[in-house]
Amino acid sequence: MRIPFACLLLFSATVLSQDASITPRYRKFIEQHVNGRMSVDRCDSVIGSRGISKTNSNECKETNTFIQATTNHIKAICEQAGEPYGDMTKSLQPFPIIVCTLKNQQGRLPHCQYRGQARTRRIAIKCEQGFPVHFERDIIHFEN
């Protein structure tokens, strides 16, 4: 009875240590790019409340894309629902997205103003250890 319990503890520690290395980047990806209830008129409030800005500054980010899906659907791109796209992974299916584009150039938090646009596109993301960690771009896909 002690051996299986010890194995369970060892397995749990291994899984947790793997998650610990990816969790901050995955959490940041979720915070910056995942919002199932996002709409085109909520760019200012959502970006402001989440504190999304250019890296290591208080400058407004020029463009930010929100994926209107669950984390499980997006994570699946890194597994069976995606295909290689350079050093990224491209979704096999299109996703509804909201692209927020900065209206007031040289703006600073918390005074960023955005114009939102709804699209349905395949998306390219960077995956590490099975987790999405970077949104690269949306892809226009024409069916033949």
Short mmCIF file of C-alpha atoms in Angstrom, two decimals:
data_model
loop_
_atom_site.label_atom_id
_atom_site.label_comp_id
_atom_site.label_asym_id
_atom_site.label_seq_id
_atom_site.Cartn_x
_atom_site.Cartn_y
_atom_site.Cartn_z
CA MET A 1 0.00 0.00 0.00
CA ARG A 2 2.88 2.40 0.70
CA ILE A 3 4.54 1.89 -2.67
CA PRO A 4 1.52 3.02 -4.76
CA PHE A 5 1.06 6.04 -2.49
CA ALA A 6 4.73 6.96 -2.91
CA CYS A 7 4.39 6.58 -6.67
CA LEU A 8 1.33 8.83 -6.62
CA LEU A 9 3.26 11.49 -4.70
CA LEU A 10 6.19 11.25 -7.12
CA PHE A 11 3.86 11.49 -10.13
CA SER A 12 2.05 14.51 -8.62
CA ALA A 13 5.33 16.29 -7.94
CA THR A 14 6.48 15.64 -11.52
CA VAL A 15 3.24 16.98 -13.02
CA LEU A 16 3.27 20.03 -10.74
CA SER A 17 6.87 20.85 -11.54
CA GLN A 18 6.14 20.68 -15.28
CA ASP A 19 3.07 22.90 -14.86
CA ALA A 20 5.00 25.38 -12.72
CA SER A 21 7.37 26.20 -15.59
CA ILE A 22 4.58 26.86 -18.10
CA THR A 23 1.83 28.25 -15.88
CA PRO A 24 2.91 31.93 -15.82
CA ARG A 25 3.13 32.18 -19.63
CA TYR A 26 -0.11 30.22 -20.12
CA ARG A 27 -1.89 32.39 -17.55
CA LYS A 28 -0.63 35.53 -19.29
CA PHE A 29 -1.88 34.18 -22.63
CA ILE A 30 -5.32 33.56 -21.13
CA GLU A 31 -5.41 37.01 -19.52
CA GLN A 32 -4.41 38.77 -22.75
CA HIS A 33 -6.25 36.74 -25.39
CA VAL A 34 -9.13 34.64 -24.06
CA ASN A 35 -12.59 36.05 -23.43
CA GLY A 36 -15.61 34.00 -24.47
CA ARG A 37 -17.97 36.92 -23.83
CA MET A 38 -15.96 39.62 -25.53
CA SER A 39 -17.73 42.06 -27.85
CA VAL A 40 -16.54 44.83 -30.17
CA ASP A 41 -17.71 47.59 -27.82
CA ARG A 42 -15.83 46.24 -24.77
CA CYS A 43 -12.23 46.64 -25.95
CA ASP A 44 -11.48 49.72 -23.81
CA SER A 45 -12.95 48.29 -20.60
CA VAL A 46 -11.51 44.76 -20.91
CA ILE A 47 -8.02 45.88 -21.95
CA GLY A 48 -8.05 48.49 -19.17
CA SER A 49 -9.31 46.15 -16.45
CA ARG A 50 -6.77 43.48 -17.42
CA GLY A 51 -3.93 46.01 -17.61
CA ILE A 52 -2.91 44.93 -21.10
CA SER A 53 -0.15 47.17 -22.47
CA LYS A 54 3.06 47.03 -24.49
CA THR A 55 5.54 44.75 -22.74
CA ASN A 56 7.19 46.34 -19.70
CA SER A 57 5.55 49.74 -20.15
CA ASN A 58 2.35 51.69 -19.60
CA GLU A 59 2.04 52.45 -23.32
CA CYS A 60 -1.16 51.30 -25.00
CA LYS A 61 -0.78 48.13 -27.04
CA GLU A 62 -1.47 48.87 -30.72
CA THR A 63 -3.51 45.72 -31.34
CA ASN A 64 -4.86 43.01 -29.09
CA THR A 65 -6.91 40.01 -30.19
CA PHE A 66 -9.41 38.19 -27.99
CA ILE A 67 -10.43 34.64 -28.86
CA GLN A 68 -14.08 33.93 -28.10
CA ALA A 69 -13.68 30.34 -26.94
CA THR A 70 -12.97 28.25 -23.88
CA THR A 71 -9.42 27.59 -22.74
CA ASN A 72 -9.97 23.88 -23.49
CA HIS A 73 -10.84 24.60 -27.15
CA ILE A 74 -7.78 26.81 -27.54
CA LYS A 75 -5.46 24.41 -25.71
CA ALA A 76 -6.64 21.66 -28.08
CA ILE A 77 -4.90 23.52 -30.93
CA CYS A 78 -1.60 22.56 -29.29
CA GLU A 79 -2.70 18.93 -29.31
CA GLN A 80 -4.98 17.38 -31.94
CA ALA A 81 -6.81 20.48 -33.30
CA GLY A 82 -3.83 22.21 -34.89
CA GLU A 83 -1.17 21.82 -37.55
CA PRO A 84 2.39 23.16 -37.90
CA TYR A 85 2.68 26.74 -39.16
CA GLY A 86 6.38 27.65 -39.18
CA ASP A 87 7.39 27.52 -35.51
CA MET A 88 3.76 28.15 -34.54
CA THR A 89 0.65 25.98 -34.56
CA LYS A 90 -2.35 26.88 -36.71
CA SER A 91 -5.90 25.95 -35.73
CA LEU A 92 -7.64 23.53 -38.06
CA GLN A 93 -10.96 25.31 -37.52
CA PRO A 94 -11.80 29.03 -37.49
CA PHE A 95 -12.54 30.81 -34.22
CA PRO A 96 -14.64 33.89 -33.55
CA ILE A 97 -12.26 36.67 -32.51
CA ILE A 98 -12.42 40.34 -31.59
CA VAL A 99 -9.51 42.44 -32.84
CA CYS A 100 -9.03 45.63 -30.81
CA THR A 101 -7.04 48.34 -32.64
CA LEU A 102 -5.74 51.44 -30.86
CA LYS A 103 -7.42 54.71 -31.88
CA ASN A 104 -5.37 57.17 -29.80
CA GLN A 105 -1.73 56.72 -30.80
CA GLN A 106 0.84 57.45 -28.08
CA GLY A 107 -1.85 56.69 -25.50
CA ARG A 108 -0.96 55.54 -22.01
CA LEU A 109 -2.81 53.35 -19.55
CA PRO A 110 -5.53 53.83 -18.37
CA HIS A 111 -6.54 56.13 -21.26
CA CYS A 112 -6.29 53.67 -24.16
CA GLN A 113 -9.14 53.84 -26.68
CA TYR A 114 -9.80 50.99 -29.09
CA ARG A 115 -11.97 50.14 -32.06
CA GLY A 116 -13.18 46.54 -32.01
CA GLN A 117 -13.81 44.39 -35.06
CA ALA A 118 -15.41 40.93 -35.06
CA ARG A 119 -13.89 38.30 -37.34
CA THR A 120 -13.94 34.54 -37.80
CA ARG A 121 -10.46 33.26 -38.56
CA ARG A 122 -8.06 30.42 -38.06
CA ILE A 123 -5.45 31.43 -35.52
CA ALA A 124 -1.71 30.89 -35.17
CA ILE A 125 -0.36 30.43 -31.66
CA LYS A 126 2.91 29.40 -30.04
CA CYS A 127 2.65 26.24 -27.96
CA GLU A 128 5.05 25.10 -25.25
CA GLN A 129 4.65 21.73 -23.54
CA GLY A 130 1.07 21.49 -24.84
CA PHE A 131 -0.02 24.95 -23.67
CA PRO A 132 -0.66 28.10 -25.74
CA VAL A 133 1.73 30.85 -24.64
CA HIS A 134 1.67 33.42 -27.47
CA PHE A 135 -0.93 34.65 -29.95
CA GLU A 136 0.80 35.29 -33.26
CA ARG A 137 -1.95 36.23 -35.70
CA ASP A 138 -5.27 35.45 -37.28
CA ILE A 139 -5.29 33.84 -40.71
CA ILE A 140 -7.73 34.43 -43.53
CA HIS A 141 -8.57 31.01 -44.91
CA PHE A 142 -10.35 30.51 -48.19
CA GLU A 143 -11.99 27.18 -48.88
CA ASN A 144 -11.57 25.77 -52.39
#
